[in-house]
Short mmCIF file of C-alpha atoms in Angstrom, two decimals:
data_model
loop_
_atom_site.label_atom_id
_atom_site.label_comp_id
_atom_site.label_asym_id
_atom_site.label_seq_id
_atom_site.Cartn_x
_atom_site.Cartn_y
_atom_site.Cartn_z
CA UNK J 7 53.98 117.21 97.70
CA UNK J 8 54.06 118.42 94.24
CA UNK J 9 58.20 119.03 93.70
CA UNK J 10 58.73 116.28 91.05
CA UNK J 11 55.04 114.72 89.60
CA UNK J 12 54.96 111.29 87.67
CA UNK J 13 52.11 109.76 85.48
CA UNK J 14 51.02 107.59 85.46
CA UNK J 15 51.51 105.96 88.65
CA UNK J 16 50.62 102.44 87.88
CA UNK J 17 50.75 101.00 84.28
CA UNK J 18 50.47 97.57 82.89
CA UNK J 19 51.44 97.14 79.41
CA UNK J 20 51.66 94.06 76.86
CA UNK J 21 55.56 93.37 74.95
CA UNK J 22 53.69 94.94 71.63
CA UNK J 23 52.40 97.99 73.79
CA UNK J 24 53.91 101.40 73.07
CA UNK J 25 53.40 103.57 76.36
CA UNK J 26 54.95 107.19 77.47
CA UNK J 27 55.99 108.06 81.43
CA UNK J 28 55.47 111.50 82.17
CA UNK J 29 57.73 113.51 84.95
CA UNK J 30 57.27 117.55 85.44
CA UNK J 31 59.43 119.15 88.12
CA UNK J 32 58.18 122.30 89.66
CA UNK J 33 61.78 123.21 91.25
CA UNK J 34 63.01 125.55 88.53
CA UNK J 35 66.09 122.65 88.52
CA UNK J 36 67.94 122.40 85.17
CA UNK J 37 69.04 118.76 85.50
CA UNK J 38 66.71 115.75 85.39
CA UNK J 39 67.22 111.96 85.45
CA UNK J 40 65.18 108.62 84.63
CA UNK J 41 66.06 105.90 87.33
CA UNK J 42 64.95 101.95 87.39
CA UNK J 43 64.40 100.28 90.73
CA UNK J 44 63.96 96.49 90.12
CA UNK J 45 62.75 94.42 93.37
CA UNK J 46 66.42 93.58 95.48
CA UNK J 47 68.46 95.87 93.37
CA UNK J 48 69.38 99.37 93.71
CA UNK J 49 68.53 102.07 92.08
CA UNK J 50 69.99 102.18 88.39
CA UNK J 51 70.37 105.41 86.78
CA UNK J 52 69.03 105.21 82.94
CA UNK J 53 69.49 108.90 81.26
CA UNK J 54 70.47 112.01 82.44
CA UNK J 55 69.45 115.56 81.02
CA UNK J 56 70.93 119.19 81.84
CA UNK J 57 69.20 121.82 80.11
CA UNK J 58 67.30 119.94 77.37
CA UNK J 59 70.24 118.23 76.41
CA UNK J 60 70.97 114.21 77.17
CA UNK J 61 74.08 114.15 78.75
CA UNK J 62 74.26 110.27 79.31
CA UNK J 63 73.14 106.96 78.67
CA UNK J 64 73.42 104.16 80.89
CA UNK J 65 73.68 101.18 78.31
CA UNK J 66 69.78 101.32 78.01
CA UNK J 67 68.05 99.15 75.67
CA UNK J 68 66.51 101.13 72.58
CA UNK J 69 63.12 100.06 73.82
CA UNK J 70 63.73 102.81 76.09
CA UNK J 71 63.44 105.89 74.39
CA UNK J 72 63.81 109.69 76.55
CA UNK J 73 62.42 112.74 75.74
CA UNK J 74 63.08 115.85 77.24
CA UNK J 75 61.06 119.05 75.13
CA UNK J 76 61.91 121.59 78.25
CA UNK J 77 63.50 121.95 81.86
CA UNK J 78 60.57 121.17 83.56
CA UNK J 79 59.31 118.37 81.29
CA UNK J 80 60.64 114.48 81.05
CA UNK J 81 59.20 111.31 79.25
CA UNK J 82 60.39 108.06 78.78
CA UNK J 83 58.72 106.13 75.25
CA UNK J 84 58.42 102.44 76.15
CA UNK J 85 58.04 100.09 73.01
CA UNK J 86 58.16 96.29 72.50
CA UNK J 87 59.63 95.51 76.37
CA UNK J 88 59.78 92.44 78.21
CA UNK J 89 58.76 91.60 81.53
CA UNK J 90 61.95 91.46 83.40
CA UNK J 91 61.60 95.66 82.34
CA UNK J 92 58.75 95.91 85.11
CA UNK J 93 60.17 98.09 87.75
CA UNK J 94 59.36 100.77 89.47
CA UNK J 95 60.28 104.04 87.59
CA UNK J 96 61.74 106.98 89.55
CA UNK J 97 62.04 110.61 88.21
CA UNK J 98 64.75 112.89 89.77
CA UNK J 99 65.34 116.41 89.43
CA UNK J 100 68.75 118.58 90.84
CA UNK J 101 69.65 122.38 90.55
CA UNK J 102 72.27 120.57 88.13
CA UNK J 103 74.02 117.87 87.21
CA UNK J 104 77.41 119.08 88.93
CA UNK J 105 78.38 117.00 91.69
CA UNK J 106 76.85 118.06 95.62
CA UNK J 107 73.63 118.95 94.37
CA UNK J 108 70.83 116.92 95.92
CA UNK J 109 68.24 114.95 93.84
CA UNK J 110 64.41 115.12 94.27
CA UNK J 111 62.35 112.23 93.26
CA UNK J 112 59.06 111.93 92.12
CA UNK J 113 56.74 109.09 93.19
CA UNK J 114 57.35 106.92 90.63
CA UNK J 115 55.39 104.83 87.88
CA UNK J 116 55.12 101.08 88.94
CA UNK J 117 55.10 99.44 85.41
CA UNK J 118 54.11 95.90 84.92
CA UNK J 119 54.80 94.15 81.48
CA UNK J 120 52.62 90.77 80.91
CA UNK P 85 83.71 95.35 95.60
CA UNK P 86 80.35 96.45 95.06
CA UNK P 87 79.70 100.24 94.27
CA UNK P 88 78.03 100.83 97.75
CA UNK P 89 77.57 97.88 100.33
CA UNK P 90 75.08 98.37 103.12
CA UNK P 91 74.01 95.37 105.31
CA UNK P 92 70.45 94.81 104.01
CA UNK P 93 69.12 93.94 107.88
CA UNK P 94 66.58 94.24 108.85
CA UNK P 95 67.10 95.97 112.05
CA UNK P 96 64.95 95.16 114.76
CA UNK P 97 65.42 97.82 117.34
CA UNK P 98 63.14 98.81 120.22
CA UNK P 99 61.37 102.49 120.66
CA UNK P 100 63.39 105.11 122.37
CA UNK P 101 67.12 103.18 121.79
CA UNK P 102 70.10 104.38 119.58
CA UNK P 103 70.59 102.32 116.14
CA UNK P 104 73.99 103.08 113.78
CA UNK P 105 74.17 101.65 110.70
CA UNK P 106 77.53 101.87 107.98
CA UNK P 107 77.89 102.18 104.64
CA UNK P 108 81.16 101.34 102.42
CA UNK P 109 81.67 102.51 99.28
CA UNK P 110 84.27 101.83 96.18
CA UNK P 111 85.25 105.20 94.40
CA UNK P 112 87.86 106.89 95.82
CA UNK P 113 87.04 109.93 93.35
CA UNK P 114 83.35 110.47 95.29
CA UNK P 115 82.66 113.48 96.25
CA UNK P 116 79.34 113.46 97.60
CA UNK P 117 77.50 111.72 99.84
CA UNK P 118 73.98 111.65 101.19
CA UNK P 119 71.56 109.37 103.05
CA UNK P 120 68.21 108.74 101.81
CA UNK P 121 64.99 107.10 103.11
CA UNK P 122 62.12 104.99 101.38
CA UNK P 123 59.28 104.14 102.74
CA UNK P 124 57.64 100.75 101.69
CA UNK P 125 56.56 101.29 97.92
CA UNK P 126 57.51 105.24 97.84
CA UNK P 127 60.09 107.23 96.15
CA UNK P 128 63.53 107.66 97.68
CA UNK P 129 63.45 111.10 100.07
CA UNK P 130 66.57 113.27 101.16
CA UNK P 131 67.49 112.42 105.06
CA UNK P 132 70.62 114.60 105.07
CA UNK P 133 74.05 114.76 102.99
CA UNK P 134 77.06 113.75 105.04
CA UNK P 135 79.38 116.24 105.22
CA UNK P 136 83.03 115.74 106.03
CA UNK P 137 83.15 117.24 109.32
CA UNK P 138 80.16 115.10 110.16
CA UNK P 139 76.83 116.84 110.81
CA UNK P 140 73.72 116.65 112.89
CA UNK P 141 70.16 117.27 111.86
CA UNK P 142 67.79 116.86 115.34
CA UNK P 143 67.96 112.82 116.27
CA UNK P 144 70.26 112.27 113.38
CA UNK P 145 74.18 112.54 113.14
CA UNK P 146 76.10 111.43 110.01
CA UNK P 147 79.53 111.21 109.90
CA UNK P 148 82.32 110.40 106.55
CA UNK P 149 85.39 108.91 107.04
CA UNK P 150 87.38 108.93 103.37
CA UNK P 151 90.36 107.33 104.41
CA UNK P 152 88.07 104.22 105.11
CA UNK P 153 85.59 105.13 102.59
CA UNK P 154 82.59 104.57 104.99
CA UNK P 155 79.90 106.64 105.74
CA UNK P 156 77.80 105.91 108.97
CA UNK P 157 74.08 107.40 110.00
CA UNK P 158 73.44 106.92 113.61
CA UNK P 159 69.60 107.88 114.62
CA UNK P 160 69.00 108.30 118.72
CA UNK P 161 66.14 107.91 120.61
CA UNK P 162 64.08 106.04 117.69
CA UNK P 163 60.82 106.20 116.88
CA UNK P 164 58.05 104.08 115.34
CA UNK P 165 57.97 106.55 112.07
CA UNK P 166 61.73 105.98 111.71
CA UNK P 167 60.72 102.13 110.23
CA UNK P 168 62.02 102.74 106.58
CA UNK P 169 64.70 101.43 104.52
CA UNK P 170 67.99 104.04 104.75
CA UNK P 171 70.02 104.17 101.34
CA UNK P 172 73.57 105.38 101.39
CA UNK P 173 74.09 107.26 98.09
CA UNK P 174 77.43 108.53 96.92
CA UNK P 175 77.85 110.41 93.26
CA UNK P 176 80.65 109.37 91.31
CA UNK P 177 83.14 112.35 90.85
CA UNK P 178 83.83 112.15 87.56
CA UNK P 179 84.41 115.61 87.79
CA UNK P 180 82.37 118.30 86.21
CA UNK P 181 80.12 116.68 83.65
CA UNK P 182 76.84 114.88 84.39
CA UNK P 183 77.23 113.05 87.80
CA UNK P 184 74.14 110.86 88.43
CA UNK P 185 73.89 109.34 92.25
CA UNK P 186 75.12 105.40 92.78
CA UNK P 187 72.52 104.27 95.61
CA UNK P 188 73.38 101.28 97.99
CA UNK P 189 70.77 98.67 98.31
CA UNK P 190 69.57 100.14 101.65
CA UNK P 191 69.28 99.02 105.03
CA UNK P 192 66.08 98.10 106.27
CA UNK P 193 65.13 99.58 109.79
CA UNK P 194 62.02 98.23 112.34
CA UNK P 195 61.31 100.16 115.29
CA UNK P 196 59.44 98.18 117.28
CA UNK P 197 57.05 99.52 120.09
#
């Protein structure tokens, strides 16, 4: 399936690393998110961006840094994190943001920080 | 009250019988609601969203009741490719601006042959 792509799809980085996940959506949607999934926890919604434009921010850490240059385009800058930040990192597009409209995840990056 | 509760099984439920599993949820204001599946170490993928009238999809039949603020998924005649872990995910309703998805834990689902 080729909807929502992530790299990379595994990544182990040291706390003094600075690393960058990529997420492209080939949907044509206008909204896309950054989720966390930590081992016995739900999924945790990070950022969320309509059009370009950030539209929130979940109480991340500043080691956590989004980019979003286009509609079809997502990053996430990691600097200086710790290891409770290894997760697995989902990508999500939607048609938009509004509420009803169904999210499509890419297949993740499963980060490890020693 | 959490978010979204789901009992976090896992179900152990034989090939070919019918398996029903609930979800509660906190936010009166939701509008939304979906069920999702994950495999074992794979993204979260769209089952179905649960529609107020209920709805079917083949083997599948969801059904929302807001008064109780519970959504249920009941799956018939199981199969061995049904083995996942379901998450219940409701959005937030807070109405018109950016409305990212609150996902349950999940319930965890073995068919067994």
């Amino acid at each position: 399936e080729t909807g929502v792509t992530q790299t990379p799809r595994h990544l182990v980085m040291g706390m003094t690393n600075k690393k960058s996940l990529k997420c492209e959506q080939h949907l044509g949607h206008n909204a896309m998110y950054w989720y966390k999934q930590s081992a016995k926890k739900p999924l945790e919604l990070m950022f969320v961006y309509s059009l370009e434009e950030r539209v929130e921010n979940n109480s991340v850490p500043s080691r956590f840094s989004p980019e979003c240059p286009n509609s079809s385009h997502l990053f996430l800058h990691l600097h200086t994190l710790q290891p409770e930040d290894s997760a697995l990192y989902l990508c999500a597009s939607s048609q938009d943001i509004r509420d009803g409209y169904e999210q499509y995840f890419g297949p993740g990056t499963r980060l490890t920080v020693t | 009250r959490k978010e979204v509760e789901q009992d976090p099984g896992p179900f152990n439920v034989p090939e070919g019988a019918t398996v029903a599993f609930n979800c509660t949820y906190s936010n009166s204001a939701s509008q939304s609601f979906f069920w999702y599946r994950q495999d074992c170490r794979k993204e979260p993928k769209l089952l179905m969203s649960v529609y107020s009238s209920g709805n079917e999809d083949g083997r599948f039949t969801a059904q929302l009741n807001r008064a109780s603020q519970y959504i249920s998924l009941l799956i018939r005649d199981s199969k061995l490719s049904d083995s996942a872990t379901y998450l219940c995910v409701v959005t937030r309703g807070s109405g018109g601006g950016a409305d990212g998805l609150t996902f349950g834990k999940g319930t965890h689902l073995i068919i067994q042959p």
